[in-house]
Coordinates of C-alpha atoms and ligand atoms in Angstrom, one line a residue:
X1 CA 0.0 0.0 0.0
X2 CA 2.7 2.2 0.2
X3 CA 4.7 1.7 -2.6
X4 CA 5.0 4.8 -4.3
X5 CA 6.6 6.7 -0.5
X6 CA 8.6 4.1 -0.2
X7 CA 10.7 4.8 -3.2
X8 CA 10.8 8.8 -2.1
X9 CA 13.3 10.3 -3.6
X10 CA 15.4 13.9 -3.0
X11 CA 13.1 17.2 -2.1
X12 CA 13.1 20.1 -3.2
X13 CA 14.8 22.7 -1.5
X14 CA 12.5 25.3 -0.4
X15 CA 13.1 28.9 0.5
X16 CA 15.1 29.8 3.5
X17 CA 15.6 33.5 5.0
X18 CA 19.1 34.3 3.6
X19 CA 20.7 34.5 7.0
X20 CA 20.4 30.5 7.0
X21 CA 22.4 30.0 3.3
X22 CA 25.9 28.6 3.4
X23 CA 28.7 31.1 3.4
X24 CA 29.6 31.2 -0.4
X25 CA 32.6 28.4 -1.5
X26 CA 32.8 27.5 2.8
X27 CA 33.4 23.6 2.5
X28 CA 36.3 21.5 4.5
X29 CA 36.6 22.7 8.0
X30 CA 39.8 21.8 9.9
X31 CA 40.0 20.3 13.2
X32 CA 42.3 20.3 16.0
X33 CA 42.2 18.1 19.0
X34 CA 44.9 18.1 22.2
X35 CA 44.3 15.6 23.8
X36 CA 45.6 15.9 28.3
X37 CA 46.4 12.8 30.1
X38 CA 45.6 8.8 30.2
X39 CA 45.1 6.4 27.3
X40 CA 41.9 6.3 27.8
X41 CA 41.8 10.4 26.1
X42 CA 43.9 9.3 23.2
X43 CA 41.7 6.7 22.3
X44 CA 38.1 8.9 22.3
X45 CA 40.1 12.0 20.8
X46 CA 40.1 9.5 17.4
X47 CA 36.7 8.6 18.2
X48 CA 35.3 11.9 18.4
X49 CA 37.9 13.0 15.1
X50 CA 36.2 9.9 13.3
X51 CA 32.6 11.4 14.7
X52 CA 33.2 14.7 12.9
X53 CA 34.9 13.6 9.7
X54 CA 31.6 13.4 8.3
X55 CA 30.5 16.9 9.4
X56 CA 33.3 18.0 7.2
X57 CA 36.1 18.3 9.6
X58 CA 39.2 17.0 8.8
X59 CA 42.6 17.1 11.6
X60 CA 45.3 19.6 11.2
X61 CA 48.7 19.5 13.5
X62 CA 48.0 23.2 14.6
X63 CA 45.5 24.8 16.4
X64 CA 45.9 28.6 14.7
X65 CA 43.2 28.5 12.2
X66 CA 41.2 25.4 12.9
X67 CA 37.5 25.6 12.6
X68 CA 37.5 23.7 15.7
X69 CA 39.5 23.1 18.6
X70 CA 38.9 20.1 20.7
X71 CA 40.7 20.3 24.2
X72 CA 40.1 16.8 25.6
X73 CA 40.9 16.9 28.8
X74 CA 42.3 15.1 32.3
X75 CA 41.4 15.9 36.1
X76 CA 44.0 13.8 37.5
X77 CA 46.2 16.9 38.9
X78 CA 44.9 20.6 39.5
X79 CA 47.6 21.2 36.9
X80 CA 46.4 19.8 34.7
X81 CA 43.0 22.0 34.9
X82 CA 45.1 25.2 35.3
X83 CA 46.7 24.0 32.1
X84 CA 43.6 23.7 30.3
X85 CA 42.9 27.4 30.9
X86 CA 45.8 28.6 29.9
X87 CA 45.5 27.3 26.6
X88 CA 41.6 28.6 26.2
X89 CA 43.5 32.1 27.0
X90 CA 46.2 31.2 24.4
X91 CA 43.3 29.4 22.1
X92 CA 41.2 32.9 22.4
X93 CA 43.6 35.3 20.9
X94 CA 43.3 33.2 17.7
X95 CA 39.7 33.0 17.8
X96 CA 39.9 36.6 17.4
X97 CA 42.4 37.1 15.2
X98 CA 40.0 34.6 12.8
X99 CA 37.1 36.4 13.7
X100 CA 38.6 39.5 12.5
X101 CA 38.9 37.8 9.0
X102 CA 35.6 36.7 9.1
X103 CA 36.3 32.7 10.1
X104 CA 34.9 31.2 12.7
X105 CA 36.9 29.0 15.9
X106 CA 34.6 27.0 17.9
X107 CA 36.0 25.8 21.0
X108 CA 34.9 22.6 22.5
X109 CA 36.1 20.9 25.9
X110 CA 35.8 17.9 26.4
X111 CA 36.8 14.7 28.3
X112 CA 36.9 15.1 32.3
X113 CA 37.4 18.4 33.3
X114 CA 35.0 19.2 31.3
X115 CA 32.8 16.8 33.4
X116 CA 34.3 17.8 36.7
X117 CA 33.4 21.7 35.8
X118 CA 31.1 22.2 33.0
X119 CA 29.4 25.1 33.8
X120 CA 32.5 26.9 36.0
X121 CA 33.9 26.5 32.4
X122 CA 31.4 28.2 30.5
X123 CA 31.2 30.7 33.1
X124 CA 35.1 31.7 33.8
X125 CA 36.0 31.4 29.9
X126 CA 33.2 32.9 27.3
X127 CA 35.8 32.1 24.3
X128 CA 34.5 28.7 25.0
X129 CA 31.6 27.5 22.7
X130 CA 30.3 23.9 24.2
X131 CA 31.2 21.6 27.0
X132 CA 31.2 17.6 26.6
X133 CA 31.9 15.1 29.4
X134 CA 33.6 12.3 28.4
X135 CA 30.8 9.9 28.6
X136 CA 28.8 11.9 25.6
X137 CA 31.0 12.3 23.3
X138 CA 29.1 11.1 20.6
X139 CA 26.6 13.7 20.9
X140 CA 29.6 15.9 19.5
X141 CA 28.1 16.1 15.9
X142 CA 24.6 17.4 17.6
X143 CA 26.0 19.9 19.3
X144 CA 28.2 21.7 17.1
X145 CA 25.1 21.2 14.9
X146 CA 23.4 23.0 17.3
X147 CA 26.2 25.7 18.1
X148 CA 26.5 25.8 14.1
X149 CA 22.6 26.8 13.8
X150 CA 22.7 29.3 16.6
X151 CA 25.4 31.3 15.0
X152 CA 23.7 31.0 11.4
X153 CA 26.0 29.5 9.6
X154 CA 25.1 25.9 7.7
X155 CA 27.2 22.8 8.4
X156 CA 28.7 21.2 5.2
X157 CA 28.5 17.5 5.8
X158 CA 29.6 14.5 3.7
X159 CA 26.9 12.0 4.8
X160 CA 26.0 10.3 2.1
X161 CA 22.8 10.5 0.9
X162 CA 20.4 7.7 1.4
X163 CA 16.7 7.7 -0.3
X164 CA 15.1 5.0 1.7
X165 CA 15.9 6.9 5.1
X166 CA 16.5 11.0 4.5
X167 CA 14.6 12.3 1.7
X168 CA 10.5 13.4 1.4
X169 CA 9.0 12.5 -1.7
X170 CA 9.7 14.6 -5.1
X171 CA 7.9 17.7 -5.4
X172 CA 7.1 18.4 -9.2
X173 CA 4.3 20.1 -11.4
X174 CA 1.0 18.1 -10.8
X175 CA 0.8 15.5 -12.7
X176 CA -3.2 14.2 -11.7
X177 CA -5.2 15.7 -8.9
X178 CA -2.8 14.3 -6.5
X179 CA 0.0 16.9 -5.3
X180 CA 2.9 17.7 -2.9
X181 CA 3.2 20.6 -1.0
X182 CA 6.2 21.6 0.9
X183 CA 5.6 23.7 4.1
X184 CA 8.7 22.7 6.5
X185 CA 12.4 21.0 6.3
X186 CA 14.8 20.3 8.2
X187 CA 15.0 18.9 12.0
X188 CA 15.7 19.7 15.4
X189 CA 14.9 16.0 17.5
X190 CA 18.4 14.9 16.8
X191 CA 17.3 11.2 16.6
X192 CA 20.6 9.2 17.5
X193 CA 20.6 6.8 14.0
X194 CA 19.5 9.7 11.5
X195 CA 21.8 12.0 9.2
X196 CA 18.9 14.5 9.0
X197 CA 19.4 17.2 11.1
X198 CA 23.0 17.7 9.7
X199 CA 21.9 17.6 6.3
X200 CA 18.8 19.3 6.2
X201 CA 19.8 21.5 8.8
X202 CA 17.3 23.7 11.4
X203 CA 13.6 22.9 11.3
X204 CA 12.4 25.5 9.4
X205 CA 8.7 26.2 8.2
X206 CA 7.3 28.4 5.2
X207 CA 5.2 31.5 6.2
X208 CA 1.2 30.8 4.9
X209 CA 0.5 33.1 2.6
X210 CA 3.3 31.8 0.2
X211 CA 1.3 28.3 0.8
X212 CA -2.5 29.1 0.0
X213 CA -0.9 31.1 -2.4
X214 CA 0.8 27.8 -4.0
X215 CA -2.3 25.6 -2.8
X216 CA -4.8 27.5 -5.0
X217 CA -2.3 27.6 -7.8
X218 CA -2.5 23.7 -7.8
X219 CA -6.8 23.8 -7.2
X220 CA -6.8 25.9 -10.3
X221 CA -5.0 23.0 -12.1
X222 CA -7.5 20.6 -11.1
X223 CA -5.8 19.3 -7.8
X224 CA -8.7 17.5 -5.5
X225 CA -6.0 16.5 -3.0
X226 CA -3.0 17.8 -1.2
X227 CA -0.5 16.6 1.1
X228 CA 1.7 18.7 2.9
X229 CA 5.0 17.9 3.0
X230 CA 7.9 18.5 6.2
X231 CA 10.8 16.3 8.0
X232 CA 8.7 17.3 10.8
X233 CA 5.7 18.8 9.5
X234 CA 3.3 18.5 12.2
X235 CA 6.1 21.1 14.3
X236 CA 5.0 23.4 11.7
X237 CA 4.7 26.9 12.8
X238 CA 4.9 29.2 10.1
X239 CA 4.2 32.9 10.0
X240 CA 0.7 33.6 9.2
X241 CA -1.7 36.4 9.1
X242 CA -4.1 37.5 11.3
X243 CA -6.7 40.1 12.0
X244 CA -4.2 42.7 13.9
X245 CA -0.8 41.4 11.9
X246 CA 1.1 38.5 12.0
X247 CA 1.4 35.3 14.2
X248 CA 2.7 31.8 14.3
X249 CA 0.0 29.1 12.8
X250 CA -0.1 25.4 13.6
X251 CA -0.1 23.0 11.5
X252 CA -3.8 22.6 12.7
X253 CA -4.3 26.1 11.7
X254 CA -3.2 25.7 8.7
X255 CA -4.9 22.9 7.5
X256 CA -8.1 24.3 8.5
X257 CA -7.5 27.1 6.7
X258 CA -6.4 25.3 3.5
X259 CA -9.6 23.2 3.8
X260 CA -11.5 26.6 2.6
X261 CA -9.6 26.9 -0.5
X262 CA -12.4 25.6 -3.1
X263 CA -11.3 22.4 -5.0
X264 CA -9.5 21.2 -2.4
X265 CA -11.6 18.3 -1.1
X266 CA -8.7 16.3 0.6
X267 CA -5.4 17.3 3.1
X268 CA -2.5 15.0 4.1
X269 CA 0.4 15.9 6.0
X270 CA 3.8 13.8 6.3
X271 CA 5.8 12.9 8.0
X272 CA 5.3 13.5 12.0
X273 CA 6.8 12.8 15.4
X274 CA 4.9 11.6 18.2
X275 CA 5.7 14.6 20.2
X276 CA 4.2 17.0 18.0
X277 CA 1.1 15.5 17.7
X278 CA -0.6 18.7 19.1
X279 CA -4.6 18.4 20.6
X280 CA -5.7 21.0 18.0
X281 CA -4.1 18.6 15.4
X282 CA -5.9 16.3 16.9
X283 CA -9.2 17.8 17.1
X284 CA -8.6 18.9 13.9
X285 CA -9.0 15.4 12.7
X286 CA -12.3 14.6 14.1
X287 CA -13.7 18.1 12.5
X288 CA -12.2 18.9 9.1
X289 CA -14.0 16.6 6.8
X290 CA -11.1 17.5 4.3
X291 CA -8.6 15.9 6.6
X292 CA -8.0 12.6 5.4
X293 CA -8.4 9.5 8.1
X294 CA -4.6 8.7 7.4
X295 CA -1.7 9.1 10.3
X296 CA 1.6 8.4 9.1
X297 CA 3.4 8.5 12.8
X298 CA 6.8 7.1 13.1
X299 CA 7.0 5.0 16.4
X300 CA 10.5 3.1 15.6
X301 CA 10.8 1.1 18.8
X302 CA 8.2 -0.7 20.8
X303 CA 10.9 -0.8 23.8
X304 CA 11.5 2.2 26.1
X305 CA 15.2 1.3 26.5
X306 CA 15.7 1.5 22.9
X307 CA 13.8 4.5 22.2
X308 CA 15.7 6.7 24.8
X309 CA 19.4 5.1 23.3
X310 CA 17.6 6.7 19.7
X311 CA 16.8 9.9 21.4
X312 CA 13.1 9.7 20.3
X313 CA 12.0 11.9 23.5
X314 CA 8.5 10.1 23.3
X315 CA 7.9 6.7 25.3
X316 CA 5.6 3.9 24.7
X317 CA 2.9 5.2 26.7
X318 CA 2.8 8.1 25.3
X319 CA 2.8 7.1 22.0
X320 CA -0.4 4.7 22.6
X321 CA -2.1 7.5 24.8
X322 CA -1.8 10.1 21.5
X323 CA -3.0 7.4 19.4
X324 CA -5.8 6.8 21.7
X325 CA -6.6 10.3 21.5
X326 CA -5.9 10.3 17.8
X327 CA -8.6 7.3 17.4
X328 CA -11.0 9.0 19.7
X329 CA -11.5 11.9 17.4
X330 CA -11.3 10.3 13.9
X331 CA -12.5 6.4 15.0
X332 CA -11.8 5.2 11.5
X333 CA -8.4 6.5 11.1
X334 CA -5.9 4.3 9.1
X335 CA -2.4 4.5 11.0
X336 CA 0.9 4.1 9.9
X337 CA 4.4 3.9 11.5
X338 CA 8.2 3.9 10.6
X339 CA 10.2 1.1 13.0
X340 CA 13.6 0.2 13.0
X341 CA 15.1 -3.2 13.6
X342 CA 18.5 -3.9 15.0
X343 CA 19.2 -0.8 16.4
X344 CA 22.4 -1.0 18.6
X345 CA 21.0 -2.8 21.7
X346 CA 18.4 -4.2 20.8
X347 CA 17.7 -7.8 22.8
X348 CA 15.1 -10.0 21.5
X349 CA 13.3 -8.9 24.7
X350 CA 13.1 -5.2 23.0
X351 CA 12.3 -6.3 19.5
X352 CA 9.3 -8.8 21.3
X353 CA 8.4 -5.1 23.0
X354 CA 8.0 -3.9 19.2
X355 CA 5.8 -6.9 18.1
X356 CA 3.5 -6.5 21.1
X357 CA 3.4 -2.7 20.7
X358 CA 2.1 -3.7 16.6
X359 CA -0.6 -6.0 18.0
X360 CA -1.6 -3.5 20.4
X361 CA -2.2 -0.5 17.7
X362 CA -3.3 -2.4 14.3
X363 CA -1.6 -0.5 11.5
X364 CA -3.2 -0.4 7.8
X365 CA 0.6 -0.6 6.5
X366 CA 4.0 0.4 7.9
X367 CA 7.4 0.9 6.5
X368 CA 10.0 -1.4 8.9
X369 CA 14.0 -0.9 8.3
X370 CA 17.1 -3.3 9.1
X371 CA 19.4 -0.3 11.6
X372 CA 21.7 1.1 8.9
X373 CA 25.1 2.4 10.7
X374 CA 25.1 5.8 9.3
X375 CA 28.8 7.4 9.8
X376 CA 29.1 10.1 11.8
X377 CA 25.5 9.7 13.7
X378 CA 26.1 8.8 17.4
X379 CA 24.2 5.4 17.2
X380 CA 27.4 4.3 14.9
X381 CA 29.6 4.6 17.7
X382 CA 27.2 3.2 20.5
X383 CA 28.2 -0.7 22.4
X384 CA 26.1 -3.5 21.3
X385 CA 25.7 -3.0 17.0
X386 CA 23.2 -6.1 16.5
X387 CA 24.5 -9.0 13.9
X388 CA 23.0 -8.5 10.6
X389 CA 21.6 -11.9 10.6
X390 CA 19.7 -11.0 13.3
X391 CA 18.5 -8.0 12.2
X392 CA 17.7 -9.5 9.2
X393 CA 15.2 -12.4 11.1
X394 CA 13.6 -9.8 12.9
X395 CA 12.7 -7.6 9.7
X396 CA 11.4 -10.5 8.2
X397 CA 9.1 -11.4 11.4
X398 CA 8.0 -7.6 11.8
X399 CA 7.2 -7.3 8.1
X400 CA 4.9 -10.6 7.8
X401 CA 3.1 -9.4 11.4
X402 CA 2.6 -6.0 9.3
X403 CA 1.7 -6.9 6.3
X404 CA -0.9 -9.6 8.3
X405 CA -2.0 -6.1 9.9
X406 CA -2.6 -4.7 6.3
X407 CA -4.6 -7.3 4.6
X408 CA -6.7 -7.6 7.8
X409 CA -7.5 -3.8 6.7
X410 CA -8.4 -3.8 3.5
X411 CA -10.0 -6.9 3.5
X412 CA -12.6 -5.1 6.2
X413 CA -13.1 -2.5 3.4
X414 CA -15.2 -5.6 1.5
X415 CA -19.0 -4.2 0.8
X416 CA -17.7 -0.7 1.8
X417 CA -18.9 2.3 0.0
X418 CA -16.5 5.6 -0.2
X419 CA -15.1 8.5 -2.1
X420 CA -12.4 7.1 -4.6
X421 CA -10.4 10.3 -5.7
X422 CA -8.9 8.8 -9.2
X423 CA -6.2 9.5 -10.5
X424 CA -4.8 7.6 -13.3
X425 CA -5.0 4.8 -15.6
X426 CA -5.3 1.5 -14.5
X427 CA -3.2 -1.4 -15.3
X428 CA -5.3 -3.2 -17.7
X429 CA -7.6 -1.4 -20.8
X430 CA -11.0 -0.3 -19.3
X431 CA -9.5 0.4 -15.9
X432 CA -9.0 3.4 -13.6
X433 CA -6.7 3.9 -11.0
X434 CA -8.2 5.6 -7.4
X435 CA -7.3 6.5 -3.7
X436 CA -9.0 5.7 -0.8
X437 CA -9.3 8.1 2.1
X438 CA -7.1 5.8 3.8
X439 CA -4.3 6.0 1.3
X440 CA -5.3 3.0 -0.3
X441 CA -5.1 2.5 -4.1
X442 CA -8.4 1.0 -5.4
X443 CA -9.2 -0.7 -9.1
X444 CA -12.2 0.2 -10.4
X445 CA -13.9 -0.9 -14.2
X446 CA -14.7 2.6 -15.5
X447 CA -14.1 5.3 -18.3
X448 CA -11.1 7.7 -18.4
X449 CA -12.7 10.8 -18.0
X450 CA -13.6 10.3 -14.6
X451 CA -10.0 10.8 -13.6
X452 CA -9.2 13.7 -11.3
X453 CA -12.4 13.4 -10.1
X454 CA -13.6 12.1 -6.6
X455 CA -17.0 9.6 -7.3
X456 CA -18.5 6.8 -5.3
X457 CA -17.0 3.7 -5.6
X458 CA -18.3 -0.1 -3.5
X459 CA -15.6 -2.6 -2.8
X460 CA -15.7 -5.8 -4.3
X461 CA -12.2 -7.7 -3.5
X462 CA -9.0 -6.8 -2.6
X463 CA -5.3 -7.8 -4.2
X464 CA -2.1 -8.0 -2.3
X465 CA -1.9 -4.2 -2.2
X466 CA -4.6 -2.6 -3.7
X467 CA -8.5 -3.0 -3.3
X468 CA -10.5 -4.2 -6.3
X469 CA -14.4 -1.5 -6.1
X470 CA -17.2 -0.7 -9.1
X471 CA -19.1 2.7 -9.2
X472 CA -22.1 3.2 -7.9
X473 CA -22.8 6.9 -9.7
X474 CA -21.1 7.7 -12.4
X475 CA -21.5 11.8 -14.0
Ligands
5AD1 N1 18.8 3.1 9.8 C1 17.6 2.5 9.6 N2 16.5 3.3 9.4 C2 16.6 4.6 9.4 N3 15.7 5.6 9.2 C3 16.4 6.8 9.3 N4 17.7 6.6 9.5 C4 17.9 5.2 9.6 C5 19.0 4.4 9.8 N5 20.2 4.9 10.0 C6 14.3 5.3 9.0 C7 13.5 5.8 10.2 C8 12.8 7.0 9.6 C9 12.7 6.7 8.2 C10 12.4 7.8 7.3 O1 13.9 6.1 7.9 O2 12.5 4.8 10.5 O3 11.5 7.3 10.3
SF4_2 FE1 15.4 12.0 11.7 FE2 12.7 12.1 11.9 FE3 14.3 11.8 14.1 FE4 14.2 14.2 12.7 S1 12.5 13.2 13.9 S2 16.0 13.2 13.5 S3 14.0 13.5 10.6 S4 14.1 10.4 12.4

């Protein structure tokens, strides 16, 4: 059922305030990391240089002009902490010298003084842009992301890209009454396996009036149906007009107010977290009609334990308690989910914890992914990387439990009657090509000029996919 997202391909870019562009030509950052005291130092100082290699960073021998300085640091003596100062003082008259040329030093400390005294750091030497005790030192890439977006300047990574995982679905001209509409990129939840937030950089979302402006373009075209589009797009909060100026609108907001536009008789959004499943998105569900009964909300884990190691920020509970709400408002909704298997620390107790959490929702369709070690992400460098044969058996059990899950639902659709929207040829002569309201694709015996148009349509069978239907009024 969900063929055509799962072969998403590269977005668009869509417009950013200047102050967010890359610094013309600014690729290939240099890094420089001292590293104070015991083996133990030596050996995360090349951890954390192989960390940053993919946010562009490669070592230099000097400290002068490097883009970033790493002082990885021991507590064993007082000495040695006095020592560490020194150097920021020594460190800072560089930092200067570069800003005066319009480069950019950060600092980082790292390792255990910077345990020991964090904040007395940060306080006692401003020159000092981020803190990291020796036990996070993976989170390094997120937070000179974050330092990196708070200074507006844009990270040049190397990640490569991957379709299955990091990109939305094309945006192009509409093709059929079916279309994409971009209203946010980018990321700021960090997610421990995903490149993301490094390549797409700050969550950012579109003002409105640029966006009815674009989603009555497409209604004049003949669009019936629209999904928005956005990493994140349920954090939307775009600047939008209102009766005294200009506030932020939610994503609820938004779709409420795109629901007006005549033509448009159907809204999607995609894709959301869990945490930004807001009650007036919510509500929103169970009183714009134009809202499709469709929730595509990526769960990944079914196992607390594993979704704090990804950095999810939601838990199990209150995952089913939003979709509780979710079904509450829209009882028919279809739900979907994004999971991973294999992720580093996974037991088969955790992955059983994913089944059980499956039986307990009932999805209409899911996408499920073997953990792919993503260079450069801090899951790559976490204890306890699962055996791909493993992973491997566990994909193969979570997608026949799914796809169980699937046909259960479209089978239920038999004798239904509902809106098909349709919007191409079929595969064989004589037949058209429709969506459900609940995303699915249904075959229906009919003429061709019905396409783009949204008629009544009975279910008669369903295929492995796809639901087989007949009209019941055709214009
Ligand atoms: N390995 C496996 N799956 C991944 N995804 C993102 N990054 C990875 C990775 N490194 C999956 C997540 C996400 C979807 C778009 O891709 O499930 O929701
Ligand atoms: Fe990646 Fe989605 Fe997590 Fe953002 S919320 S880091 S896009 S998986």
């Amino acid at each position: 059922m969900h063929e055509e997202a799962a072969t998403s391909l590269q977005s668009q870019q869509i417009d950013r305030p200047t102050s967010a562009r890359a610094p013309d030509g600014k690729t290939g950052k240099t890094l420089f990391i001292q590293t104070y005291g015991c083996q133990m130092n030596v050996y995360d100082s090349e951890r954390m240089a192989d960390v940053l290699r993919p946010l562009g960073y490669s070592p230099v021998d000097k400290p002068d002009n490097a883009n970033l300085v790493v002082l990885n640091t021991c507590h064993i003596r007082e000495k040695a902490t006095e020592k560490v100062y020194s150097e920021i003082g020594r460190l800072k008259a560089h930092k200067d010298l570069m800003a005066q040329n319009g480069a950019k030093m950060t600092i980082a400390i790292a390792g255990c003084v910077a345990q020991a005294e964090g904040e007395e750091i940060m306080r006692r030497a401003p020159a000092v842009d981020l803190v990291v005790g020796p036990q996070a030192y993976h989170k390094l890439p997120e937070l000179i992301a974050r330092a990196a977006r708070a200074s507006g300047e844009r990270l040049e990574t190397s990640f490569e890209a991957d379709e299955k995982f990091d990109a939305l679905p094309t945006l192009r001209a509409p093709d059929g009454p079916s279309a994409f509409l971009s209203v946010q990129e980018g990321c700021d939840k960090f997610c421990t396996f995903c490149v993301v937030p490094y390549t797409r950089g700050a969550e950012y979302s579109r003002p409105v009036d640029p966006i009815i402006l674009e989603a009555r373009g497409l209604a004049q075209q003949g669009v019936r149906e629209i999904t928005l589009l956005g990493q994140n797009v349920n954090a939307y909060h775009g600047q939008g007009p209102t009766l005294s100026g200009s506030e932020t609108w939610s994503l609820a907001q938004l779709v409420r107010h795109l629901a007006k536009i005549g033509g448009i008789e159907r809204i999607r959004y995609t894709t959301s977290h869990p945490c930004d499943m807001s009650d007036d998105l919510i509500e929103a569900h169970g009183e714009v009609k134009e809202l499709m009964p469709y929730l595509h909300l990526p769960v990944q884990s079914g196992s607390n334990k594993i979704l704090k190691a990804m950095n999810r920020k939601h838990s199990v509970e209150s995952y089913l308690d939003t979709i509780a709400k979710v079904r509450q408002a829209r009882p028919d909704i279809a739900l979907a989910s994004d999971f991973i298997v294999g992720f580093p620390g996974e037991t088969e107790q955790d992955f059983e914890d994913t089944m059980e959490l499956v039986r307990a929702v009932g999805y209409a369709g899911a996408y499920s992914f073997k953990y792919s070690k993503r260079p450069g992400t801090p899951a790559s460098e976490m204890y306890g990387q699962v055996a791909s044969e493993v992973a491997d058996d566990r994909l193969q059990r979570l997608q026949a439990l799914i796809l169980e899950q699937q046909r259960a639902f479209n089978a239920a659709k038999i004798g239904e009657t509902f809106d098909v929207l349709f919007t191409g040829k079929g595969r064989n002569e004589g037949q058209i090509l429709g969506r459900s309201p609940w995303l699915q694709s249904v075959h229906v015996a009919g003429p061709e000029h019905l396409i783009g148009q949204i008629q009544s349509v009975r279910i008669i069978g369903t295929m492995p996919n796809s639901l087989t239907g007949e009209l019941v009024t055709a214009s």
